[in-house]
CSV table of C-alpha atoms in Angstrom, one decimal:
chain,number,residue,atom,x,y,z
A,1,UNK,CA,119.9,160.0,45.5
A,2,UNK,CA,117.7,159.0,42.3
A,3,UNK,CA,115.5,157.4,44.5
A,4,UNK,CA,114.9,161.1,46.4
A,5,UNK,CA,115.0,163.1,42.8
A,6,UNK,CA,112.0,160.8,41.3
A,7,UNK,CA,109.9,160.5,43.8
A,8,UNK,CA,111.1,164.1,45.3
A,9,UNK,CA,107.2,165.5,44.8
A,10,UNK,CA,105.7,163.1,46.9
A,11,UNK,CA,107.7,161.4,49.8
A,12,UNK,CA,106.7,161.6,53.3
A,13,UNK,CA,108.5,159.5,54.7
A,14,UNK,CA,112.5,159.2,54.4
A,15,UNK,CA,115.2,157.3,56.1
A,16,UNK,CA,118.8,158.2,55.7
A,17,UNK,CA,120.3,156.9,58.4
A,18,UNK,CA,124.4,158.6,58.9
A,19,UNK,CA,124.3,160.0,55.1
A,20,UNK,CA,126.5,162.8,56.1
A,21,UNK,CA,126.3,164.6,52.0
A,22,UNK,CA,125.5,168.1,51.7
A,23,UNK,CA,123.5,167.7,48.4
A,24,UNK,CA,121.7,165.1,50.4
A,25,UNK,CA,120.2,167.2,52.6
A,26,UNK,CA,119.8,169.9,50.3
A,27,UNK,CA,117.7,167.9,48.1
A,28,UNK,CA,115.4,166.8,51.7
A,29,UNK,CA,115.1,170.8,52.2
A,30,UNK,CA,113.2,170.4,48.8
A,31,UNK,CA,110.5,167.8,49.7
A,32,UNK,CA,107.0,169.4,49.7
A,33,UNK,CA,105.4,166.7,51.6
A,34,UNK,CA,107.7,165.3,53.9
A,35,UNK,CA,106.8,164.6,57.4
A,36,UNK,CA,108.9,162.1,59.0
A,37,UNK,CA,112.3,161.5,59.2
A,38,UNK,CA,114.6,159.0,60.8
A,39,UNK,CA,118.9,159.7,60.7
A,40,UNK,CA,121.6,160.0,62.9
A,41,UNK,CA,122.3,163.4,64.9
A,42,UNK,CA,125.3,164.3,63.0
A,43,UNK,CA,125.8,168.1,62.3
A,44,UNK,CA,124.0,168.7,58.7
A,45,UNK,CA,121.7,166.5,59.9
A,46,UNK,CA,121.0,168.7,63.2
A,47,UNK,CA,120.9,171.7,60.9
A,48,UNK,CA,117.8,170.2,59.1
A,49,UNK,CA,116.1,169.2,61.6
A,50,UNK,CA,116.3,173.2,63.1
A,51,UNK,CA,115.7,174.5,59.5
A,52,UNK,CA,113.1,172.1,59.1
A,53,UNK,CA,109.0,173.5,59.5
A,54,UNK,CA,106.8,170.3,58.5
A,55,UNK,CA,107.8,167.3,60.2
A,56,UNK,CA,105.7,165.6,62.3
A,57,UNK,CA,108.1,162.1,63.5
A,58,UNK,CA,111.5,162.0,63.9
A,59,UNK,CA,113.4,159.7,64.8
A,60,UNK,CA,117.1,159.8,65.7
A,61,UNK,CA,119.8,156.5,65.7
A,62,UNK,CA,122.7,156.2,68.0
A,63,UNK,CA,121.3,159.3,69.7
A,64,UNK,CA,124.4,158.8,72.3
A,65,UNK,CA,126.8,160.3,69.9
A,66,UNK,CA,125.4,163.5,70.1
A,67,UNK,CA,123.0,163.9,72.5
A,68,UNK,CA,122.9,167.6,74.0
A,69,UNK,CA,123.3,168.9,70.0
A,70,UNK,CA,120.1,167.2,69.0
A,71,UNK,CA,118.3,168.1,71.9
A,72,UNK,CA,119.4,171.6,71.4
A,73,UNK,CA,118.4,171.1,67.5
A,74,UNK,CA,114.9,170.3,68.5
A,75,UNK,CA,113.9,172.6,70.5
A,76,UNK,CA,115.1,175.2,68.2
A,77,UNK,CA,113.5,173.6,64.9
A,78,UNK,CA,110.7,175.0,63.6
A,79,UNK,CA,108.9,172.2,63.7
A,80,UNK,CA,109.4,171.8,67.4
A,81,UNK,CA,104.8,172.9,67.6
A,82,UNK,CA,104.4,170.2,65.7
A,83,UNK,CA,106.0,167.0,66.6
A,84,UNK,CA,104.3,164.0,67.6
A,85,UNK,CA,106.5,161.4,67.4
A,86,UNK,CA,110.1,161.3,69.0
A,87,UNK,CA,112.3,158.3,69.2
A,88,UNK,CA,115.4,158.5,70.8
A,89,UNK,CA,117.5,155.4,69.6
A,90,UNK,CA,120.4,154.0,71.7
A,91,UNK,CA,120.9,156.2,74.4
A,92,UNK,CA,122.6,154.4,77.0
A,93,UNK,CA,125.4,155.7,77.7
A,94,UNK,CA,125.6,158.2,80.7
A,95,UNK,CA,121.9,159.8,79.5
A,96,UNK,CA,121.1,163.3,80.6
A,97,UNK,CA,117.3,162.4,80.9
A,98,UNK,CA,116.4,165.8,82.8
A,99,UNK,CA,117.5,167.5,79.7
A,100,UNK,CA,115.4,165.5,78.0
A,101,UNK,CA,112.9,166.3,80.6
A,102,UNK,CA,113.5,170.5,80.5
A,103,UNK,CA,112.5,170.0,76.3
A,104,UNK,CA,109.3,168.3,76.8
A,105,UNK,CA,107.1,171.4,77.1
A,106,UNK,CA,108.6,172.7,73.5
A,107,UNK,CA,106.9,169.8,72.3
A,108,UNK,CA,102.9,170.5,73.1
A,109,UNK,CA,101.3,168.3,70.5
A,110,UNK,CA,103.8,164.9,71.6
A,111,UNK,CA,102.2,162.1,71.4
A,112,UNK,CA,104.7,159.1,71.5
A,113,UNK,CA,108.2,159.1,72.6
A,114,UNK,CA,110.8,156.6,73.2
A,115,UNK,CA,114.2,156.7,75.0
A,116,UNK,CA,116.4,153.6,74.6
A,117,UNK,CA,117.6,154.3,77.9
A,118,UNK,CA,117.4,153.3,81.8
A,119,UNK,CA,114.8,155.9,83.3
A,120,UNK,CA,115.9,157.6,86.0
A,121,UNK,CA,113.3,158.6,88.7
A,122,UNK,CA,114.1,162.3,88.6
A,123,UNK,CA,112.5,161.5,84.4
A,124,UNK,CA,109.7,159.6,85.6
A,125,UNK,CA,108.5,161.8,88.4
A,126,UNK,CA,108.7,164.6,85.6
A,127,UNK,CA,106.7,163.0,83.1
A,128,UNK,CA,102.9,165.1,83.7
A,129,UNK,CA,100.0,166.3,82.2
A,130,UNK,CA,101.9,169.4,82.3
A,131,UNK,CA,105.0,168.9,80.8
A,132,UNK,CA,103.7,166.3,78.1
A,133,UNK,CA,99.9,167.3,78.3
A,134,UNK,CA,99.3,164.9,74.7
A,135,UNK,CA,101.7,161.8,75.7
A,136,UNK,CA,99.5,159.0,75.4
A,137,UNK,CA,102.6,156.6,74.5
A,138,UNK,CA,105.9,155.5,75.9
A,139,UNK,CA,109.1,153.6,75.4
A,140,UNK,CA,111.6,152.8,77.7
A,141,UNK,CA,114.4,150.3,78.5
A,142,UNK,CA,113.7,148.4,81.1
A,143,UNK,CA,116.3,147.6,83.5
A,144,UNK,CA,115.1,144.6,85.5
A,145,UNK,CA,114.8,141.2,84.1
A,146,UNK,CA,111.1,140.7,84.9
A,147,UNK,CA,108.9,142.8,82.9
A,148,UNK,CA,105.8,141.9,85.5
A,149,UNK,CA,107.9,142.8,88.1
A,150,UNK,CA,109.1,146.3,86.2
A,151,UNK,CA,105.1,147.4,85.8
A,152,UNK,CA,104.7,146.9,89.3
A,153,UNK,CA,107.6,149.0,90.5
A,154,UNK,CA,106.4,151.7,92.7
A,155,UNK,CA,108.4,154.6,90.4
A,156,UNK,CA,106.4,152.8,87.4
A,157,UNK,CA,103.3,152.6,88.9
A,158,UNK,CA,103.5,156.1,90.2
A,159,UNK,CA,104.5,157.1,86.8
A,160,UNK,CA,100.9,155.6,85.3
A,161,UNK,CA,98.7,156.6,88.3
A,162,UNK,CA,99.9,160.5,87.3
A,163,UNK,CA,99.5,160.1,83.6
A,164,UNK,CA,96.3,157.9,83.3
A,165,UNK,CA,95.7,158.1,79.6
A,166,UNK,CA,99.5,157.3,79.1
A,167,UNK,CA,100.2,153.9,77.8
A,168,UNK,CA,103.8,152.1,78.3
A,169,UNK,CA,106.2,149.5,76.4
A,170,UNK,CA,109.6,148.4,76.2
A,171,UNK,CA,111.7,149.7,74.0
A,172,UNK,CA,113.5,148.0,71.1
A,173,UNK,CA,110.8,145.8,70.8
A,174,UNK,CA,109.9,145.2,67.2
A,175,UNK,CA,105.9,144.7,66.7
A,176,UNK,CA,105.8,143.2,63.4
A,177,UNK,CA,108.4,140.6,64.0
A,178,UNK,CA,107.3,137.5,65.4
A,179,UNK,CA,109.7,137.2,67.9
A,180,UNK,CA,109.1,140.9,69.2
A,181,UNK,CA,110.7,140.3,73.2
A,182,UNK,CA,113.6,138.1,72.3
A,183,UNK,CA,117.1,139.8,73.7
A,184,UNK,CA,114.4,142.2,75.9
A,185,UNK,CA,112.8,139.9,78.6
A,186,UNK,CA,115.3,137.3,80.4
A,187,UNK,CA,112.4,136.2,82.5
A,188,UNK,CA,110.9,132.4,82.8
A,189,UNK,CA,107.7,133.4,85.3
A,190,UNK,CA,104.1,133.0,83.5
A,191,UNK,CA,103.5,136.8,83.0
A,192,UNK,CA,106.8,137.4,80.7
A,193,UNK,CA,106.0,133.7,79.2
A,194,UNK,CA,102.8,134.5,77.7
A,195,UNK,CA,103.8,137.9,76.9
A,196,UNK,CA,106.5,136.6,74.9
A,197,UNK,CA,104.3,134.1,73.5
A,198,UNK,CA,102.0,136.6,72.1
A,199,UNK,CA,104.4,137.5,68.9
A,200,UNK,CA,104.2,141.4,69.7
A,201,UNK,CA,105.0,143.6,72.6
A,202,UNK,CA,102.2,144.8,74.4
A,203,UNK,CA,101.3,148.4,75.2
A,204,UNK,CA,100.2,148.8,79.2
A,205,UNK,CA,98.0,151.0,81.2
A,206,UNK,CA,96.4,151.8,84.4
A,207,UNK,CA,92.8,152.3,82.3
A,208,UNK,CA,90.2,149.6,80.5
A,209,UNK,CA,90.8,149.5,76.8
A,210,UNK,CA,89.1,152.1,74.8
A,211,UNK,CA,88.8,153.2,71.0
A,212,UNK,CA,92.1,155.7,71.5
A,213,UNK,CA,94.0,152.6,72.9
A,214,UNK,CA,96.8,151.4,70.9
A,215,UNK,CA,96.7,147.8,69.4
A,216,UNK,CA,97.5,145.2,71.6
A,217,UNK,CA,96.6,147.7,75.1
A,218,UNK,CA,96.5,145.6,78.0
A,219,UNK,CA,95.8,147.2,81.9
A,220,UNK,CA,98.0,146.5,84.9
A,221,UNK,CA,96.3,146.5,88.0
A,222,UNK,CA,97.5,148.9,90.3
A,223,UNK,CA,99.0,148.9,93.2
A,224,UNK,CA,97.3,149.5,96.5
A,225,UNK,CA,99.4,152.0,97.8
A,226,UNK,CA,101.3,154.6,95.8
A,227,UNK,CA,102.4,158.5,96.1
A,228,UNK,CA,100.8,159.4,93.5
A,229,UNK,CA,97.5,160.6,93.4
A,230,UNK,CA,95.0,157.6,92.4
A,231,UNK,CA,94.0,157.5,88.9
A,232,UNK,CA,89.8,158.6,88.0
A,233,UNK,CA,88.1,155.3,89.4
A,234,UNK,CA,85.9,155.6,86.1
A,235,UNK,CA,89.2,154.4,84.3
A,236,UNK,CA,90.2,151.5,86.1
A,237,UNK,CA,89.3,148.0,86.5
């Protein structure tokens, strides 16, 4: 609390986890520059976030507790034009991803999402230029052991092929830990060796690395055969 009253003027950036404390949140409501916020979707909390007009990345823990309230929050908050990142932390249990899905178009300016949650292919085949026309980076549980054999899945190559500037990692992968794939990949082949042994998780795409690419971007090479429609052939390798 003293921490929030000093430096009150100038914070961007706060993280309260489950604090559940009305003057809490009250004192957040008076934060001129704040932007980003990470906390758990209780009910004051969802209350903020609708009241809220300046925030710009949000990101939710143990989003499973109350998952149709938050969505409902954020679609509602008046920050909902300017959004840019989302990140949806432990979502696993019984996910309503197509709800997810119906809320993406309230978020125009989105840039980078992540769902800690098994995608369904009703989700992936919903992800579009259209419904998330600024998504250039995603996060998702992946639900096979091989993380070679995941990027070559049909649904995620499909997925790529229809979003071509979108770049994809795992999620719960920590990028500044050394580390960053222990607990995620349970895969001996020499793909999810050496991507293990890089010390970060890597971001993937169907396109050559460019200036807008996040650190770390590596390309996939598609498949030959897919439903999607193929990618520009300017982008690819």
């Amino acid at each position: 609390m003293s921490l929030l009253q000093t430096h009150a003027a100038t914070l961007e950036e706060v993280d309260v986890e489950d604090f559940s404390e009305q003057v809490v949140w009250s004192l957040l409501r008076t934060l001129p520059k704040l932007r980003s916020l990470a906390c758990s979707p209780g009910p004051v909390a969802l209350d903020f976030v609708r009241q809220s007009s300046q925030l710009r990345s949000l990101w939710f823990y143990e989003f499973y507790k109350l998952p149709s309230a938050a969505l409902q929050a954020l679609t509602e908050s008046r920050s909902a034009s300017l959004l840019g990142t989302l990140d949806l932390y432990r979502w696993r249990h019984d996910p309503d991803l197509m709800a997810l899905a119906g809320c993406l178009p309230r978020f125009p300016v989105l840039r980078e999402l992540s769902v800690d949650a098994d995608p369904t292919d009703d989700f992936l085949r919903a992800l579009t230029p259209t419904s998330a026309p600024r998504l250039t980076r995603l996060s998702l549980h992946c639900e096979k052991k091989c993380l070679h054999a995941w990027l070559h899945d049909i649904r995620i190559q499909d997925l790529l092929q229809r979003n071509p500037r979108l770049h994809l990692q795992l999620s719960k992968c920590d990028c500044n830990e050394e580390y960053a794939y222990e607990g995620v990949i349970k895969c001996d082949c020499s793909f999810c060796e050496k991507e293990e042994s890089r010390g970060r998780c890597s971001w993937f795409s169907l396109h050559r690395r460019t200036a807008d690419c996040p650190p770390g971007c590596l390309q996939v090479v598609p498949l030959p055969c897919s439903s999607a429609p193929p990618a520009d052939s300017s982008n690819q390798g």
